[in-house]
Amino acid sequence: MAPETTPKPADSLDDDDYPAYTMGRAAAMLDTTPAFLRALGEARLITPLRSEGGHRRYSRYQLRIAARVRALVDQGTPIEAACRIVILEDQLAEAQKINEQRR
């Protein structure tokens, strides 16, 4: 008999991309409002998964991105600019990683 390949619920606990957090819980963890998270979705920075009931679910990876934006907004950066900064920082990091691999 072949080993079981169906992921178990506990396997998702270590998955940074698993959408484990409701909007309310995510907002509380970031000490922000659900409106802030919706704004990040409208800016297309993060796209939360939707539950069968249509509720937004966020992953730890998405919450780390949201926290970076939140830090910039707290420093006075407009949310649209903060989203763009985070995108550009990630693109730069990826380009630097590729350049380093080619050396």
Tab-separated table of C-alpha atoms in Angstrom:
chain	number	residue	atom	x	y	z
A	1	MET	CA	0.000	0.000	0.000
A	2	ALA	CA	1.367	3.467	-0.932
A	3	PRO	CA	2.086	6.004	1.815
A	4	GLU	CA	-0.619	8.575	2.451
A	5	THR	CA	0.022	11.780	0.482
A	6	THR	CA	-3.011	13.778	1.596
A	7	PRO	CA	-1.812	16.672	3.766
A	8	LYS	CA	-2.964	16.519	7.365
A	9	PRO	CA	-4.367	19.629	9.067
A	10	ALA	CA	-1.319	19.826	11.334
A	11	ASP	CA	0.938	20.019	8.248
A	12	SER	CA	-0.527	23.457	7.491
A	13	LEU	CA	0.739	24.906	10.774
A	14	ASP	CA	4.230	25.406	9.366
A	15	ASP	CA	3.048	26.625	5.956
A	16	ASP	CA	3.613	30.405	5.612
A	17	ASP	CA	1.122	30.501	2.745
A	18	TYR	CA	-1.719	28.733	4.545
A	19	PRO	CA	-4.634	31.196	4.969
A	20	ALA	CA	-5.171	30.618	8.673
A	21	TYR	CA	-6.159	34.056	9.950
A	22	THR	CA	-9.523	35.764	9.712
A	23	MET	CA	-9.638	39.455	8.951
A	24	GLY	CA	-10.468	40.279	12.561
A	25	ARG	CA	-7.624	38.181	13.937
A	26	ALA	CA	-5.178	39.526	11.351
A	27	ALA	CA	-6.136	43.122	12.156
A	28	ALA	CA	-5.721	42.449	15.881
A	29	MET	CA	-2.304	40.852	15.353
A	30	LEU	CA	-1.167	43.920	13.386
A	31	ASP	CA	-2.886	46.322	15.801
A	32	THR	CA	-4.759	47.884	12.909
A	33	THR	CA	-8.265	47.906	11.471
A	34	PRO	CA	-9.985	45.647	8.957
A	35	ALA	CA	-10.219	48.732	6.710
A	36	PHE	CA	-6.404	48.834	6.558
A	37	LEU	CA	-6.318	45.218	5.361
A	38	ARG	CA	-9.055	45.908	2.820
A	39	ALA	CA	-6.993	48.871	1.541
A	40	LEU	CA	-4.025	46.542	0.986
A	41	GLY	CA	-6.308	44.308	-1.047
A	42	GLU	CA	-7.604	47.249	-3.052
A	43	ALA	CA	-3.989	48.290	-3.723
A	44	ARG	CA	-3.432	44.687	-4.903
A	45	LEU	CA	-0.511	44.228	-2.571
A	46	ILE	CA	-2.019	41.160	-0.948
A	47	THR	CA	-4.967	39.093	-2.079
A	48	PRO	CA	-6.453	37.078	0.759
A	49	LEU	CA	-8.012	33.740	0.062
A	50	ARG	CA	-11.768	33.559	0.582
A	51	SER	CA	-13.470	30.938	2.711
A	52	GLU	CA	-16.489	29.099	1.356
A	53	GLY	CA	-18.609	31.748	3.075
A	54	GLY	CA	-16.693	34.552	1.339
A	55	HIS	CA	-14.692	35.666	4.377
A	56	ARG	CA	-11.118	36.844	3.884
A	57	ARG	CA	-8.348	34.600	5.212
A	58	TYR	CA	-4.734	35.750	5.517
A	59	SER	CA	-1.481	33.792	5.637
A	60	ARG	CA	1.534	34.544	7.821
A	61	TYR	CA	3.421	35.642	4.711
A	62	GLN	CA	0.690	38.159	3.886
A	63	LEU	CA	0.685	39.413	7.467
A	64	ARG	CA	4.439	40.045	7.315
A	65	ILE	CA	3.910	42.142	4.173
A	66	ALA	CA	1.051	44.010	5.844
A	67	ALA	CA	3.249	44.674	8.886
A	68	ARG	CA	5.928	46.230	6.660
A	69	VAL	CA	3.332	48.528	5.094
A	70	ARG	CA	1.930	49.351	8.519
A	71	ALA	CA	5.391	50.431	9.730
A	72	LEU	CA	5.751	52.800	6.774
A	73	VAL	CA	2.237	54.192	7.246
A	74	ASP	CA	2.982	54.753	10.930
A	75	GLN	CA	5.960	56.876	9.838
A	76	GLY	CA	3.653	59.064	7.757
A	77	THR	CA	3.930	57.435	4.337
A	78	PRO	CA	0.625	57.334	2.406
A	79	ILE	CA	-0.669	53.783	2.080
A	80	GLU	CA	-0.391	53.725	-1.727
A	81	ALA	CA	3.249	54.840	-1.541
A	82	ALA	CA	3.968	52.350	1.254
A	83	CYS	CA	2.593	49.519	-0.877
A	84	ARG	CA	4.756	50.590	-3.808
A	85	ILE	CA	7.848	50.819	-1.582
A	86	VAL	CA	7.313	47.272	-0.294
A	87	ILE	CA	6.864	45.972	-3.851
A	88	LEU	CA	10.039	47.719	-5.024
A	89	GLU	CA	12.028	46.496	-2.011
A	90	ASP	CA	10.990	42.917	-2.768
A	91	GLN	CA	11.841	43.293	-6.466
A	92	LEU	CA	15.262	44.682	-5.566
A	93	ALA	CA	15.939	41.838	-3.126
A	94	GLU	CA	14.972	39.285	-5.783
A	95	ALA	CA	17.209	40.956	-8.395
A	96	GLN	CA	20.126	41.010	-5.965
A	97	LYS	CA	19.578	37.319	-5.197
A	98	ILE	CA	19.601	36.460	-8.908
A	99	ASN	CA	22.752	38.528	-9.483
A	100	GLU	CA	24.495	36.812	-6.590
A	101	GLN	CA	23.579	33.363	-7.960
A	102	ARG	CA	25.049	34.254	-11.355
A	103	ARG	CA	28.416	35.258	-9.896
